[in-house]
């Protein structure tokens, strides 16, 4: 998806009302984990730019950051699946979904959804 389209999507979605009393758990966790990864990378950059005078980022810190990715992928898969389900519920066809996902065909969008569903079911069953 082109940067302009992403910026437009962010602008569009940012006007939706947020209920701070009821944050949606999967999205909130993903947001928090992404912020933590950003903090690690910022601290590492600061350490490098200061010639080692800023707070040191340890191997344990980097390992902790790496351990977040599998959970983040799982949350992204869940979110994407739920948004596709909502799109279908609201009458979007696979061609329209494919266009928004920057895919080349309705078949590609449908297959992507099926792969996500399979992966989520495997995780749920403990196969993955």
Short mmCIF file of C-alpha atoms in Angstrom, two decimals:
data_model
loop_
_atom_site.label_atom_id
_atom_site.label_comp_id
_atom_site.label_asym_id
_atom_site.label_seq_id
_atom_site.Cartn_x
_atom_site.Cartn_y
_atom_site.Cartn_z
CA UNK A 1 0.00 0.00 0.00
CA UNK A 2 1.43 3.39 -0.96
CA UNK A 3 2.39 5.75 1.84
CA UNK A 4 -0.34 8.22 0.81
CA UNK A 5 -2.96 5.48 1.11
CA UNK A 6 -1.59 4.50 4.52
CA UNK A 7 -1.67 8.11 5.70
CA UNK A 8 -5.25 8.42 4.45
CA UNK A 9 -6.21 5.20 6.27
CA UNK A 10 -4.67 6.52 9.51
CA UNK A 11 -6.48 9.85 9.14
CA UNK A 12 -9.79 8.11 8.47
CA UNK A 13 -9.50 5.74 11.40
CA UNK A 14 -8.24 8.38 13.82
CA UNK A 15 -11.59 10.16 13.74
CA UNK A 16 -13.43 7.12 15.08
CA UNK A 17 -14.48 7.60 18.69
CA UNK A 18 -12.31 5.88 21.25
CA UNK A 19 -13.71 4.68 24.54
CA UNK A 20 -10.73 4.98 26.92
CA UNK A 21 -12.64 3.05 29.59
CA UNK A 22 -12.80 -0.05 27.39
CA UNK A 23 -9.58 -0.49 25.39
CA UNK A 24 -9.74 -3.42 23.02
CA UNK A 25 -7.22 -5.86 24.46
CA UNK A 26 -5.52 -7.33 21.33
CA UNK A 27 -4.99 -3.94 19.71
CA UNK A 28 -3.88 -2.36 22.98
CA UNK A 29 -1.32 -5.14 23.64
CA UNK A 30 0.06 -4.79 20.12
CA UNK A 31 0.34 -1.03 20.57
CA UNK A 32 2.15 -1.44 23.90
CA UNK A 33 4.57 -4.04 22.54
CA UNK A 34 5.37 -1.89 19.50
CA UNK A 35 6.07 1.04 21.83
CA UNK A 36 8.42 -1.12 23.88
CA UNK A 37 10.31 -2.15 20.74
CA UNK A 38 10.58 1.51 19.77
CA UNK A 39 12.01 2.32 23.21
CA UNK A 40 14.63 -0.41 22.84
CA UNK A 41 15.68 0.81 19.40
CA UNK A 42 15.78 4.43 20.58
CA UNK A 43 17.92 3.47 23.58
CA UNK A 44 20.26 1.47 21.32
CA UNK A 45 20.57 4.41 18.91
CA UNK A 46 21.21 6.83 21.79
CA UNK A 47 23.87 4.50 23.17
CA UNK A 48 25.58 4.28 19.78
CA UNK A 49 25.40 8.04 19.12
CA UNK A 50 26.74 8.93 22.55
CA UNK A 51 29.75 6.68 22.13
CA UNK A 52 28.53 4.36 24.84
CA UNK A 53 27.70 7.05 27.43
CA UNK A 54 23.92 6.55 27.34
CA UNK A 55 22.11 3.69 29.07
CA UNK A 56 23.44 0.37 27.85
CA UNK A 57 21.13 -2.01 26.03
CA UNK A 58 22.03 -5.52 27.15
CA UNK A 59 21.76 -8.79 25.25
CA UNK A 60 18.94 -9.71 27.64
CA UNK A 61 17.10 -6.53 26.55
CA UNK A 62 17.51 -7.45 22.88
CA UNK A 63 16.42 -11.03 23.62
CA UNK A 64 13.35 -9.76 25.45
CA UNK A 65 12.47 -7.63 22.41
CA UNK A 66 12.87 -10.59 20.06
CA UNK A 67 10.55 -12.65 22.23
CA UNK A 68 7.70 -10.18 21.60
CA UNK A 69 7.48 -10.74 17.84
CA UNK A 70 5.68 -14.09 17.75
CA UNK A 71 2.94 -12.76 20.01
CA UNK A 72 2.70 -9.60 17.93
CA UNK A 73 2.35 -11.64 14.73
CA UNK A 74 -0.42 -13.65 16.38
CA UNK A 75 -2.23 -10.47 17.45
CA UNK A 76 -1.85 -8.96 13.97
CA UNK A 77 -3.24 -12.13 12.42
CA UNK A 78 -6.23 -12.01 14.78
CA UNK A 79 -6.85 -8.34 14.07
CA UNK A 80 -6.55 -8.77 10.31
CA UNK A 81 -8.91 -11.74 10.37
CA UNK A 82 -11.47 -9.83 12.40
CA UNK A 83 -11.29 -6.82 10.08
CA UNK A 84 -11.75 -9.07 7.03
CA UNK A 85 -14.75 -10.69 8.71
CA UNK A 86 -16.17 -7.21 9.36
CA UNK A 87 -15.52 -6.21 5.74
CA UNK A 88 -17.38 -9.28 4.49
CA UNK A 89 -20.20 -8.72 6.99
CA UNK A 90 -20.61 -5.20 5.61
CA UNK A 91 -20.82 -6.47 2.04
CA UNK A 92 -17.31 -6.00 0.68
CA UNK A 93 -16.37 -8.56 -1.93
CA UNK A 94 -12.95 -10.22 -2.15
CA UNK A 95 -11.89 -7.92 -5.01
CA UNK A 96 -12.46 -4.84 -2.82
CA UNK A 97 -10.69 -6.45 0.11
CA UNK A 98 -7.76 -7.35 -2.15
CA UNK A 99 -7.46 -3.75 -3.33
CA UNK A 100 -7.26 -2.45 0.25
CA UNK A 101 -4.70 -5.10 1.19
CA UNK A 102 -2.61 -4.23 -1.87
CA UNK A 103 -3.10 -7.72 -3.30
CA UNK A 104 -3.44 -8.50 -6.99
CA UNK A 105 -6.65 -10.51 -6.99
CA UNK A 106 -9.74 -11.52 -5.10
CA UNK A 107 -8.34 -15.05 -5.02
CA UNK A 108 -5.18 -13.79 -3.29
CA UNK A 109 -7.26 -12.02 -0.63
CA UNK A 110 -9.42 -15.09 -0.03
CA UNK A 111 -6.36 -17.35 0.18
CA UNK A 112 -4.65 -14.97 2.59
CA UNK A 113 -7.73 -15.05 4.83
CA UNK A 114 -7.78 -18.86 4.71
CA UNK A 115 -4.07 -19.02 5.64
CA UNK A 116 -4.67 -16.67 8.57
CA UNK A 117 -7.60 -18.75 9.77
CA UNK A 118 -5.56 -21.96 9.50
CA UNK A 119 -2.63 -20.45 11.38
CA UNK A 120 -4.87 -19.10 14.14
CA UNK A 121 -6.58 -22.48 14.51
CA UNK A 122 -3.20 -24.23 14.71
CA UNK A 123 -2.12 -21.81 17.44
CA UNK A 124 -5.39 -22.36 19.29
CA UNK A 125 -4.90 -26.12 19.14
CA UNK A 126 -1.25 -25.89 20.18
CA UNK A 127 0.03 -27.26 16.88
CA UNK A 128 2.13 -24.14 16.29
#
